[in-house]
XYZ file of C-alpha atoms in Angstrom:
706
model
C -75.502 10.770 -86.781
C -71.812 11.210 -86.453
C -69.856 8.603 -88.389
C -67.327 6.860 -86.147
C -64.270 5.634 -87.919
C -60.858 4.140 -86.957
C -58.999 7.472 -86.943
C -61.662 9.355 -85.152
C -61.058 9.956 -81.294
C -64.413 9.814 -79.629
C -65.946 9.473 -75.997
C -68.789 7.130 -75.446
C -71.325 8.143 -72.801
C -71.651 5.413 -70.328
C -73.985 7.450 -68.011
C -76.235 10.521 -68.694
C -77.081 11.939 -65.420
C -78.693 15.431 -65.057
C -76.014 17.229 -63.234
C -73.457 20.120 -64.202
C -71.079 19.219 -67.069
C -67.896 19.872 -65.150
C -68.464 16.582 -63.235
C -66.459 13.594 -64.652
C -67.996 10.119 -64.739
C -65.154 7.707 -64.204
C -64.619 4.038 -64.139
C -67.258 3.658 -66.944
C -67.289 1.418 -69.823
C -64.457 1.845 -72.230
C -64.548 0.866 -75.923
C -61.214 -0.306 -77.768
C -61.249 -0.429 -81.628
C -59.058 -3.142 -82.977
C -57.651 -3.369 -86.441
C -60.776 -5.267 -87.504
C -62.832 -2.035 -86.560
C -64.764 -4.189 -83.753
C -65.370 -2.837 -80.400
C -64.740 -4.569 -77.166
C -66.730 -3.968 -73.979
C -64.642 -3.885 -70.786
C -65.994 -3.461 -67.440
C -63.324 -1.768 -65.224
C -64.750 -2.283 -61.643
C -64.002 -5.878 -60.587
C -65.275 -5.200 -57.033
C -68.702 -4.363 -58.605
C -68.870 -7.933 -59.967
C -69.604 -9.136 -56.443
C -73.062 -10.845 -56.362
C -72.827 -11.950 -59.953
C -72.412 -15.693 -60.441
C -70.118 -15.271 -63.405
C -68.802 -12.876 -65.894
C -71.057 -14.201 -68.365
C -74.034 -13.459 -66.265
C -73.067 -9.764 -66.406
C -72.630 -9.793 -70.173
C -76.305 -11.357 -70.497
C -77.725 -8.640 -68.688
C -76.082 -6.057 -70.913
C -77.101 -7.768 -73.827
C -80.950 -7.674 -73.062
C -82.686 -4.645 -74.318
C -79.539 -3.356 -76.171
C -80.119 -0.173 -78.087
C -78.755 0.420 -81.591
C -76.033 2.951 -81.937
C -75.142 3.524 -85.746
C -73.821 0.363 -86.765
C -72.946 -0.797 -83.228
C -75.102 -2.632 -80.694
C -74.238 -3.276 -77.208
C -73.222 -6.840 -77.058
C -71.731 -7.074 -80.519
C -68.126 -7.586 -78.829
C -69.417 -10.897 -77.295
C -66.932 -13.601 -78.594
C -63.996 -11.497 -78.486
C -61.116 -12.821 -76.414
C -60.603 -11.256 -72.788
C -57.484 -9.645 -74.017
C -57.909 -7.028 -76.861
C -55.876 -8.070 -80.247
C -52.570 -6.695 -80.656
C -52.542 -4.210 -83.397
C -53.074 -0.472 -84.127
C -55.877 -0.389 -81.570
C -56.955 2.975 -80.121
C -58.215 3.581 -76.538
C -61.150 5.961 -76.109
C -60.813 8.018 -72.879
C -63.396 8.051 -69.995
C -66.317 10.414 -71.004
C -67.102 13.598 -69.178
C -70.558 15.287 -69.152
C -70.352 17.941 -71.906
C -68.050 15.856 -74.230
C -71.293 14.889 -76.278
C -71.171 18.155 -78.085
C -70.900 17.281 -81.729
C -73.262 14.334 -81.345
C -76.844 14.518 -82.427
C -79.615 15.298 -80.026
C -80.215 11.707 -79.217
C -77.521 10.624 -76.898
C -76.278 7.230 -77.440
C -77.052 5.957 -73.900
C -79.552 7.364 -71.605
C -81.207 6.603 -68.096
C -82.620 3.370 -69.459
C -79.294 1.827 -68.366
C -80.163 2.426 -64.754
C -84.137 2.418 -64.827
C -84.506 -0.777 -66.803
C -81.865 -2.810 -64.983
C -82.444 -5.950 -63.472
C -81.607 -6.394 -59.884
C -79.275 -9.082 -58.878
C -78.865 -9.609 -55.260
C -78.395 -6.111 -53.498
C -76.522 -5.020 -56.654
C -78.187 -3.193 -59.659
C -76.345 -2.133 -62.916
C -75.054 1.403 -62.533
C -74.482 1.216 -58.814
C -70.753 1.295 -59.285
C -71.155 4.375 -61.451
C -72.948 6.214 -58.750
C -70.111 5.109 -56.194
C -67.560 6.485 -58.636
C -69.485 9.639 -58.934
C -69.719 9.979 -55.066
C -65.814 9.455 -54.832
C -65.232 11.736 -57.500
C -67.257 14.621 -55.985
C -65.960 13.946 -52.521
C -62.237 14.683 -53.847
C -63.446 18.016 -54.825
C -65.643 18.775 -52.011
C -68.624 19.152 -53.975
C -70.991 18.188 -51.078
C -74.396 19.655 -52.524
C -73.995 17.547 -55.535
C -73.262 14.441 -53.333
C -76.431 15.036 -51.574
C -77.983 15.167 -54.938
C -76.688 11.790 -56.139
C -77.299 10.123 -52.811
C -80.886 11.367 -52.692
C -81.402 9.759 -56.321
C -80.044 6.618 -55.253
C -82.364 6.662 -52.245
C -85.443 7.311 -54.229
C -84.412 4.524 -56.705
C -84.087 2.121 -54.019
C -80.304 1.619 -54.473
C -77.906 0.547 -51.787
C -75.191 3.126 -50.779
C -72.207 0.977 -49.833
C -70.277 1.385 -46.647
C -67.086 2.647 -48.431
C -68.977 5.455 -50.210
C -70.048 6.715 -46.740
C -66.340 6.571 -45.613
C -65.128 8.499 -48.595
C -67.667 11.337 -48.008
C -66.733 11.360 -44.038
C -63.064 11.813 -44.983
C -63.958 14.571 -47.335
C -66.089 16.317 -44.586
C -63.143 15.836 -42.377
C -60.618 17.519 -44.698
C -63.132 20.440 -45.214
C -63.385 20.766 -41.252
C -67.046 20.174 -41.247
C -67.314 17.903 -38.174
C -71.173 18.626 -37.534
C -71.923 17.425 -41.211
C -70.083 14.323 -40.441
C -72.060 13.281 -37.466
C -75.354 14.393 -39.236
C -74.708 12.022 -42.106
C -73.615 9.248 -39.905
C -77.059 9.523 -38.054
C -78.802 9.468 -41.350
C -76.808 6.395 -42.703
C -79.046 3.772 -41.565
C -82.219 5.639 -41.077
C -82.454 7.299 -44.543
C -80.151 5.073 -46.671
C -80.472 1.737 -45.080
C -76.965 1.174 -44.603
C -76.085 -0.372 -41.350
C -72.384 0.547 -41.098
C -69.965 -1.341 -38.807
C -67.057 -0.229 -37.070
C -65.158 1.153 -40.080
C -67.462 4.183 -40.960
C -67.690 4.829 -36.987
C -64.151 5.011 -36.712
C -63.846 7.218 -39.849
C -66.243 9.670 -38.107
C -64.450 9.304 -34.775
C -61.091 10.120 -36.380
C -62.517 13.341 -38.093
C -63.705 14.557 -34.717
C -60.462 13.753 -32.921
C -58.578 15.384 -35.840
C -60.538 18.497 -35.357
C -59.586 18.793 -31.843
C -63.034 18.259 -30.559
C -61.981 15.763 -27.880
C -64.878 16.056 -25.600
C -67.361 15.652 -28.377
C -65.472 12.495 -29.581
C -65.785 10.977 -26.106
C -69.494 11.711 -25.968
C -70.005 10.303 -29.513
C -68.134 7.110 -28.553
C -70.234 6.584 -25.360
C -73.446 7.454 -27.172
C -72.913 4.859 -30.036
C -71.707 2.149 -27.702
C -74.582 2.623 -25.263
C -77.015 2.282 -28.259
C -75.018 -0.774 -29.369
C -74.633 0.614 -32.887
C -70.921 -0.549 -33.078
C -68.583 -3.082 -31.506
C -65.405 -1.141 -30.874
C -62.089 -2.350 -32.080
C -58.446 -1.453 -31.397
C -58.495 1.532 -33.522
C -61.615 2.692 -31.775
C -60.223 2.610 -28.360
C -57.054 4.155 -29.548
C -58.840 7.117 -30.746
C -60.939 7.613 -27.477
C -57.705 7.154 -25.447
C -56.037 9.831 -27.306
C -59.146 12.082 -26.863
C -59.126 11.483 -23.055
C -55.391 12.026 -22.707
C -55.739 15.359 -24.514
C -58.504 16.342 -22.155
C -56.220 15.479 -19.143
C -58.382 12.405 -18.309
C -55.356 10.204 -18.073
C -56.742 7.935 -15.382
C -59.931 7.351 -17.188
C -58.001 6.534 -20.339
C -55.893 3.745 -18.437
C -59.203 2.456 -17.227
C -60.481 2.230 -20.715
C -57.463 0.575 -21.688
C -58.069 -2.090 -19.064
C -61.557 -2.694 -20.422
C -60.221 -3.340 -23.932
C -59.595 -7.031 -23.273
C -63.315 -7.352 -22.030
C -64.122 -6.378 -25.643
C -61.667 -9.060 -27.083
C -59.141 -6.139 -27.973
C -55.489 -6.305 -27.203
C -53.726 -2.915 -26.644
C -50.913 -2.194 -29.251
C -47.910 0.119 -29.317
C -50.103 3.041 -30.158
C -52.311 2.360 -27.251
C -49.297 2.399 -24.629
C -47.473 5.239 -26.425
C -50.537 7.508 -26.090
C -50.943 6.837 -22.521
C -47.348 7.226 -21.728
C -47.408 10.566 -23.552
C -50.422 11.649 -21.367
C -48.647 10.740 -18.306
C -45.444 12.381 -19.193
C -47.381 15.566 -19.972
C -48.810 15.414 -16.358
C -45.241 14.964 -15.053
C -46.009 11.357 -14.207
C -42.898 10.008 -15.521
C -42.389 6.988 -13.212
C -45.970 5.824 -14.080
C -45.069 6.114 -17.795
C -41.959 3.909 -17.279
C -43.883 1.359 -15.282
C -46.477 1.164 -18.226
C -43.438 0.488 -20.508
C -42.583 -2.573 -18.370
C -46.125 -3.625 -18.382
C -46.321 -3.334 -22.103
C -43.386 -5.704 -22.646
C -44.843 -8.274 -20.234
C -48.003 -8.313 -22.177
C -46.172 -9.057 -25.286
C -46.303 -5.830 -27.026
C -42.769 -4.665 -28.287
C -42.044 -0.923 -27.951
C -41.005 0.923 -31.022
C -38.501 3.881 -31.226
C -41.610 6.400 -31.032
C -42.726 4.759 -27.799
C -39.151 5.159 -26.130
C -38.981 8.823 -27.551
C -42.131 9.805 -25.744
C -40.452 8.635 -22.604
C -37.082 10.251 -23.309
C -38.703 13.410 -24.137
C -40.617 13.283 -20.869
C -37.599 12.732 -18.877
C -35.535 15.511 -20.736
C -38.331 18.012 -20.003
C -38.344 17.083 -16.468
C -34.483 17.738 -16.267
C -33.671 14.133 -15.676
C -31.225 13.728 -18.562
C -29.002 11.066 -17.070
C -31.964 8.778 -16.706
C -33.053 9.615 -20.372
C -29.580 8.584 -21.606
C -29.883 5.318 -19.802
C -33.135 4.798 -21.580
C -31.296 5.167 -24.913
C -28.972 2.445 -23.793
C -31.889 0.230 -22.709
C -33.167 0.683 -26.278
C -29.974 -1.119 -27.621
C -30.507 -3.924 -25.190
C -34.242 -4.488 -26.326
C -33.036 -4.529 -29.967
C -34.808 -1.290 -30.898
C -32.443 1.225 -32.593
C -32.630 4.863 -31.668
C -33.467 7.269 -34.676
C -32.552 10.760 -35.366
C -35.437 11.982 -33.247
C -34.108 9.974 -30.258
C -30.733 11.629 -30.344
C -32.225 15.158 -31.122
C -34.302 14.911 -28.165
C -31.388 13.722 -25.912
C -29.132 16.593 -27.508
C -31.770 19.026 -26.489
C -32.130 17.700 -23.085
C -28.156 18.044 -22.454
C -28.166 21.467 -23.905
C -31.103 22.666 -21.601
C -28.933 21.525 -18.651
C -26.022 23.251 -20.178
C -24.197 20.035 -20.488
C -22.576 20.747 -23.840
C -19.710 18.561 -23.219
C -22.235 15.524 -23.079
C -24.232 16.732 -26.279
C -21.293 17.172 -28.527
C -20.104 13.520 -28.284
C -23.426 12.275 -29.244
C -22.803 13.612 -32.893
C -20.084 10.778 -33.197
C -22.398 8.332 -31.649
C -25.103 9.133 -34.171
C -22.850 8.395 -37.120
C -21.494 5.143 -35.736
C -25.213 4.076 -35.221
C -26.176 5.004 -38.712
C -27.893 8.076 -37.794
C -27.137 11.341 -39.654
C -27.154 14.443 -37.726
C -29.379 16.906 -39.308
C -30.064 20.627 -39.136
C -31.792 20.154 -35.839
C -29.043 18.373 -34.180
C -26.474 20.949 -35.029
C -28.656 23.901 -34.583
C -29.613 22.801 -30.967
C -25.903 22.399 -30.249
C -24.745 25.666 -31.873
C -27.796 27.464 -29.845
C -26.416 25.885 -26.560
C -22.731 26.925 -27.271
C -23.869 30.508 -28.028
C -25.933 30.793 -24.719
C -22.693 29.860 -22.938
C -20.802 32.482 -24.699
C -18.873 29.706 -26.642
C -19.277 31.102 -30.035
C -15.687 30.146 -31.117
C -16.546 26.466 -30.737
C -20.063 26.969 -32.255
C -17.865 28.214 -35.380
C -15.852 25.128 -35.455
C -18.862 22.887 -35.177
C -20.253 24.868 -38.177
C -17.066 24.126 -40.094
C -17.419 20.388 -39.185
C -20.836 20.238 -40.320
C -19.980 21.628 -43.785
C -17.177 19.117 -43.965
C -19.616 16.177 -43.431
C -21.724 17.469 -46.442
C -24.347 19.099 -44.171
C -25.651 22.571 -45.347
C -26.345 24.805 -42.213
C -29.902 26.448 -42.174
C -30.928 29.813 -41.372
C -31.446 29.109 -37.584
C -27.617 28.056 -37.175
C -26.576 31.131 -39.060
C -28.884 33.477 -37.030
C -27.722 31.894 -33.665
C -24.131 32.188 -34.585
C -24.175 35.650 -35.852
C -25.861 36.770 -32.639
C -23.237 34.905 -30.376
C -20.482 36.529 -32.308
C -21.722 40.068 -31.816
C -22.677 39.560 -28.042
C -19.021 38.309 -27.497
C -17.587 41.476 -29.042
C -16.500 39.458 -32.244
C -17.904 41.688 -34.928
C -15.372 41.159 -37.599
C -15.747 37.243 -37.374
C -19.516 37.960 -37.550
C -18.981 39.957 -40.813
C -16.768 37.089 -42.490
C -19.466 34.616 -41.462
C -22.116 36.738 -43.089
C -19.977 37.044 -46.435
C -19.397 33.334 -46.385
C -23.043 32.433 -45.934
C -23.759 34.645 -49.065
C -20.986 33.104 -51.036
C -22.272 29.675 -50.308
C -25.626 30.709 -52.088
C -27.744 30.452 -48.961
C -30.518 33.233 -49.254
C -30.886 34.767 -45.727
C -34.396 34.965 -44.448
C -35.976 37.775 -42.195
C -34.605 35.943 -39.076
C -31.079 36.033 -40.316
C -31.270 39.636 -41.618
C -32.772 40.704 -38.282
C -29.974 39.081 -36.043
C -27.274 40.638 -38.617
C -28.879 44.030 -38.204
C -29.299 43.730 -34.499
C -25.674 42.928 -34.155
C -24.462 45.635 -36.228
C -26.333 48.030 -33.899
C -24.906 46.508 -30.830
C -21.454 47.041 -32.463
C -22.361 50.804 -32.973
C -22.870 50.593 -36.485
C -26.404 51.530 -37.087
C -25.641 53.118 -40.557
C -24.268 49.834 -41.762
C -27.245 48.285 -40.277
C -29.561 50.583 -42.334
C -27.844 49.421 -45.567
C -28.395 45.833 -44.672
C -32.025 46.676 -44.251
C -32.305 48.096 -47.621
C -30.723 44.984 -49.090
C -33.199 42.884 -47.037
C -36.165 44.800 -48.720
C -34.676 44.518 -52.193
C -34.199 40.714 -51.744
C -37.943 40.476 -51.013
C -37.763 39.704 -47.173
C -40.177 41.818 -44.979
C -38.580 43.434 -41.937
C -40.549 42.946 -38.753
C -40.901 44.765 -35.469
C -37.880 43.294 -34.042
C -35.859 44.517 -36.987
C -37.109 48.036 -36.750
C -36.740 48.216 -33.037
C -33.109 46.908 -33.127
C -32.398 49.699 -35.795
C -34.012 52.271 -33.452
C -32.212 51.320 -30.582
C -28.843 51.315 -32.467
C -29.349 55.055 -33.548
C -30.485 56.049 -30.003
C -27.324 54.550 -28.719
C -25.174 56.593 -30.902
C -27.090 59.858 -30.090
C -29.047 59.808 -33.386
C -32.511 60.195 -32.114
C -33.707 61.949 -35.367
C -32.786 59.021 -37.349
C -34.685 56.610 -34.801
C -37.592 58.747 -35.179
C -37.273 58.385 -38.999
C -37.206 54.463 -38.649
C -40.397 54.802 -36.508
C -42.092 56.610 -39.248
C -40.854 54.265 -41.978
C -42.508 51.345 -39.921
C -45.821 53.144 -40.420
C -45.383 53.606 -44.099
C -44.382 49.886 -44.570
C -47.459 49.054 -42.463
C -45.358 47.195 -39.941
C -47.472 47.394 -36.627
C -45.724 48.724 -33.560
C -45.651 46.375 -30.768
C -44.888 46.787 -27.054
C -41.060 46.391 -27.840
C -41.094 49.136 -30.328
C -42.939 51.548 -27.980
C -40.528 50.591 -25.175
C -37.421 51.315 -27.303
C -38.770 54.674 -28.394
C -39.883 55.489 -24.812
C -36.701 54.675 -23.402
C -34.592 56.467 -26.201
C -36.663 59.746 -25.817
C -36.107 59.697 -21.979
C -32.325 59.122 -22.466
C -32.027 62.127 -24.553
C -34.297 64.370 -22.109
C -37.437 64.389 -24.264
C -39.670 63.486 -21.438
C -42.778 65.123 -22.830
C -42.558 63.345 -26.158
C -42.087 60.040 -24.163
C -45.171 60.728 -22.109
C -47.283 61.210 -25.479
C -45.727 57.963 -26.785
C -46.700 56.264 -23.676
C -50.363 57.425 -23.710
C -50.584 56.355 -27.253
C -49.354 52.890 -26.466
C -51.885 52.581 -23.619
C -54.524 53.967 -25.786
C -53.805 51.433 -28.425
C -54.696 48.726 -25.780
C -51.283 47.459 -25.345
C -50.096 46.405 -21.691
C -46.841 47.910 -20.686
C -44.318 45.328 -19.585
C -41.611 45.725 -16.970
C -39.130 47.305 -19.224
C -41.791 49.888 -20.517
C -42.592 51.029 -16.892
C -38.814 51.070 -15.769
C -37.968 53.188 -18.776
C -40.695 55.814 -17.767
C -39.699 55.738 -14.236
C -35.918 56.301 -15.260
C -37.160 59.216 -17.369
C -39.037 60.913 -14.468
C -35.908 60.240 -12.127
C -33.743 61.649 -14.475
C -35.470 64.680 -15.010
C -35.849 65.149 -11.217
C -39.561 64.181 -10.952
C -39.236 61.610 -8.127
C -42.808 61.721 -7.062
C -44.040 61.089 -10.610
C -41.571 58.271 -10.934
C -43.193 56.759 -7.763
C -46.635 57.219 -8.934
C -45.888 55.134 -12.152
C -44.044 52.604 -9.699
C -47.419 52.337 -7.545
C -49.366 51.910 -10.899
C -46.806 49.147 -11.862
C -47.590 47.250 -8.609
C -51.288 46.847 -9.573
C -50.595 45.195 -12.750
C -50.130 41.642 -13.885
C -47.038 39.569 -13.468
C -45.561 40.693 -16.813
C -45.396 44.154 -15.506
C -44.084 43.726 -11.940
C -40.935 45.617 -10.767
C -37.647 43.775 -11.080
C -34.271 44.568 -9.672
C -33.595 47.165 -12.366
C -36.846 48.894 -11.466
C -35.697 49.214 -7.734
C -32.237 50.098 -8.351
C -33.482 53.158 -10.651
C -35.572 54.329 -7.640
C -32.608 53.662 -5.074
C -30.357 55.633 -6.988
C -32.599 58.503 -7.381
C -33.768 58.629 -3.799
C -30.317 58.318 -2.284
C -28.912 60.850 -4.619
C -31.496 63.395 -3.341
C -30.872 62.272 0.322
C -33.910 60.551 0.859
C -32.336 57.687 2.527
C -35.043 56.634 4.812
C -37.406 56.265 1.852
C -35.038 54.125 0.241
C -34.584 51.976 3.248
C -38.271 51.534 3.187
C -38.433 50.738 -0.505
C -35.763 48.110 0.136
C -37.999 46.302 2.707
C -40.718 46.452 0.035
C -38.603 44.846 -2.383
C -37.475 42.024 0.089
C -41.271 41.433 0.925
C -42.306 41.442 -2.743
C -39.787 38.653 -3.541
C -37.405 40.606 -5.434
C -33.563 39.744 -4.372
C -31.065 42.543 -4.374
C -27.903 42.306 -6.536
C -24.469 43.900 -6.382
C -25.735 47.025 -7.795
C -28.209 47.426 -5.013
C -25.697 46.969 -2.463
C -23.179 49.458 -4.191
C -25.732 52.201 -4.304
C -26.445 51.864 -0.477
C -22.703 51.500 0.331
C -21.933 54.628 -1.806
C -24.561 56.534 0.072
C -23.578 55.367 3.642
C -20.012 56.448 2.879
C -20.674 59.809 1.302
C -24.040 61.015 2.565
C -23.836 60.112 6.307
C -22.074 62.203 8.901
C -20.143 60.352 10.305
C -19.620 58.173 7.330
C -20.289 54.390 7.686
C -18.505 51.519 5.895
C -21.738 49.520 5.357
C -20.821 46.318 7.128
C -23.707 46.463 9.795
C -26.027 47.241 6.777
C -25.128 44.224 4.649
C -24.928 41.930 7.915
C -28.544 42.839 8.523
C -29.564 42.363 4.847
C -28.026 38.880 4.763
C -30.042 37.909 8.088
C -33.120 39.009 6.505
C -32.752 37.217 3.271
C -31.815 34.112 5.332
C -35.064 34.399 7.386
C -36.773 34.429 4.102
C -35.252 31.311 2.950
C -33.305 33.020 0.145
C -29.943 31.605 0.794
C -28.665 32.092 -2.848
C -29.173 35.967 -2.632
C -27.706 35.925 0.883
C -24.801 34.171 -0.317
C -24.191 36.652 -3.231
C -24.090 39.739 -0.658
C -21.695 37.704 1.636
C -19.360 37.217 -1.201
C -19.739 40.988 -2.118
C -18.701 41.710 1.553
C -15.649 39.691 1.211
C -14.710 41.432 -2.108
C -15.140 44.850 -0.290
C -12.952 43.807 2.665
C -16.034 43.954 5.107
C -15.740 41.205 7.517
C -19.094 39.457 8.241
C -20.284 39.101 11.799
C -20.580 35.509 13.335
C -24.207 35.604 13.593
C -24.150 36.283 9.627
C -22.058 33.204 9.144
C -24.364 31.284 11.480
C -27.598 32.260 9.766
C -26.352 31.513 6.438
C -24.868 28.324 7.192
C -28.154 27.297 8.839
C -30.030 28.058 5.799
C -27.791 26.492 3.355
C -27.275 23.253 5.389
C -30.908 22.202 5.760
C -31.393 18.342 4.922
C -33.370 18.964 1.792
C -30.833 21.475 0.520
C -27.973 19.155 1.175
C -29.732 16.213 -0.476
C -30.364 18.461 -3.587
C -26.850 19.470 -3.562
C -25.356 16.049 -3.428
C -27.748 14.996 -6.103
C -26.832 17.742 -8.240
C -23.155 17.042 -7.861
C -23.598 13.365 -8.772
C -25.602 14.376 -11.781
C -22.653 16.700 -12.914
C -20.187 14.005 -12.304
C -21.838 10.851 -13.769
C -24.954 12.029 -15.381
């Protein structure tokens, strides 16, 4: 037998259970040596003392049938104070299976601790250790071992507490094992004799909802309530209402909310917020606002999260003015907006193009103790760039840095793209250098934006150098990066370099997508390599990709440029049989118009124009210019095209496409072609319909006061 001394660190086995040695038995008995070499026994689970009449009763049970271990017997510490004496004591750590290596073959404590224990109420000595084992195993996802422990407890007639089941339910949820959760819940009472209440039921329901199995969650709730296994509480109703809203059953969710009071449950802020979110996602904003009023009448105070749901719904609907008023209403109700509130409102203004109303919100945020973050600045910068106001976006970037905010990659990528698109490459280069100097490491998005901008500026060689730097920095180029570089080389007449980029994609295991194929096809057609373009086209379709509008238009352009009009029209006819993402647009029609008119097939071009109008595609200024040039140069005697455009405006008005008709009328005035009185009349009748007038007035008011 090993001699235990004051200087020897040891672990005492509080439980010897036949499971693998890697499992730790926690919350066991710990022994503390004092300066007098005595050992004090401390029980660490205060919860497990429930059911005993006193602490002394617990110790008396331990003292009975104690077993000699060297010079120590369990119970020798009786008489020590509850607090260990101050001195050079030494704490012995919790024991793990396998730590007995070095002890004699006879372990200090065996299964007798459990087998010979006396039952007191529903508690037996050792139950807490089993509970601790289940908790420890669940934290590691050792579900087979959990079954073994629970099986032994069932055979020994031990009671498994409700909290142990909840721990296992949550572990199954983390492991995405919803089926096992439901099965264990069904076995809970039948096999283990634990008639759980609403807490374990809610745990199971939360796991199912968290896994996205909303239909199953609703059925599980109905089945358990019908069998009267549980009495639902507020959390139960909230979970079921959430599941119903995700399934689009908002009306049934509202009915369930009405039934809550019959179950002595009062809807809380989460209940109302979930229903409002469901209504907003269905576009029923007015009903959601009414629910907010009802919530306040019932005495439930909305939080910033509740208001954010409504503000987000209003912004997505485009009613930004009403969303701004909702923010003002928050102040009146004593609910302060947070960063998410302002970010949502800023995003709504940017979507509507109202940057002049979005930018002042930055100062308002600061005055209300809300700090604008990357999302706030990034949204405004992106909005300014889309309006070709990159200069103002650059000023906002400087203001952001002055306030101590560090721009993220999204801000830099949006600003770089904007500067290049506005023809300000030198400023973009300076911004890139400034970004590197500040220590920000560009990611693949920023690199791709910079490479694309350099290619737009006609500098594909510089872009290729940046690509090399990108790879050295450990960033992986994507399909957009390579397609931008290919397009850049094709634009400067370096098709050979573009093909090398295509081959490099294959060596780097970068998968070619539809955009890459489209860029290659269009580039090959531009340089007259129609045969190679057709091979790439066949390969793309053979790979299972669906050609989009740009890809089809590129092939049509290639055939038309080579003089193969019929082949181009065949591709066009195939295009009409495809899905919405592959339907011809105005560029496709203009390509065919130009080819047909150049080859004196004017009648076919007119027929194709009728098909264009019937197909819902509006002509633009390029369409009109193609026909005006043909009428003036190809006909004998030549025509100025006024009658042609007059008729086109009338046909558009009959199809209730007043915006396109207005554009053609404006072109006629620019070309000094006086429209006929009937043309003016038809357009005015279309534009002055009551609904259009009301919409125009509402839009005007929104722009002035929204």
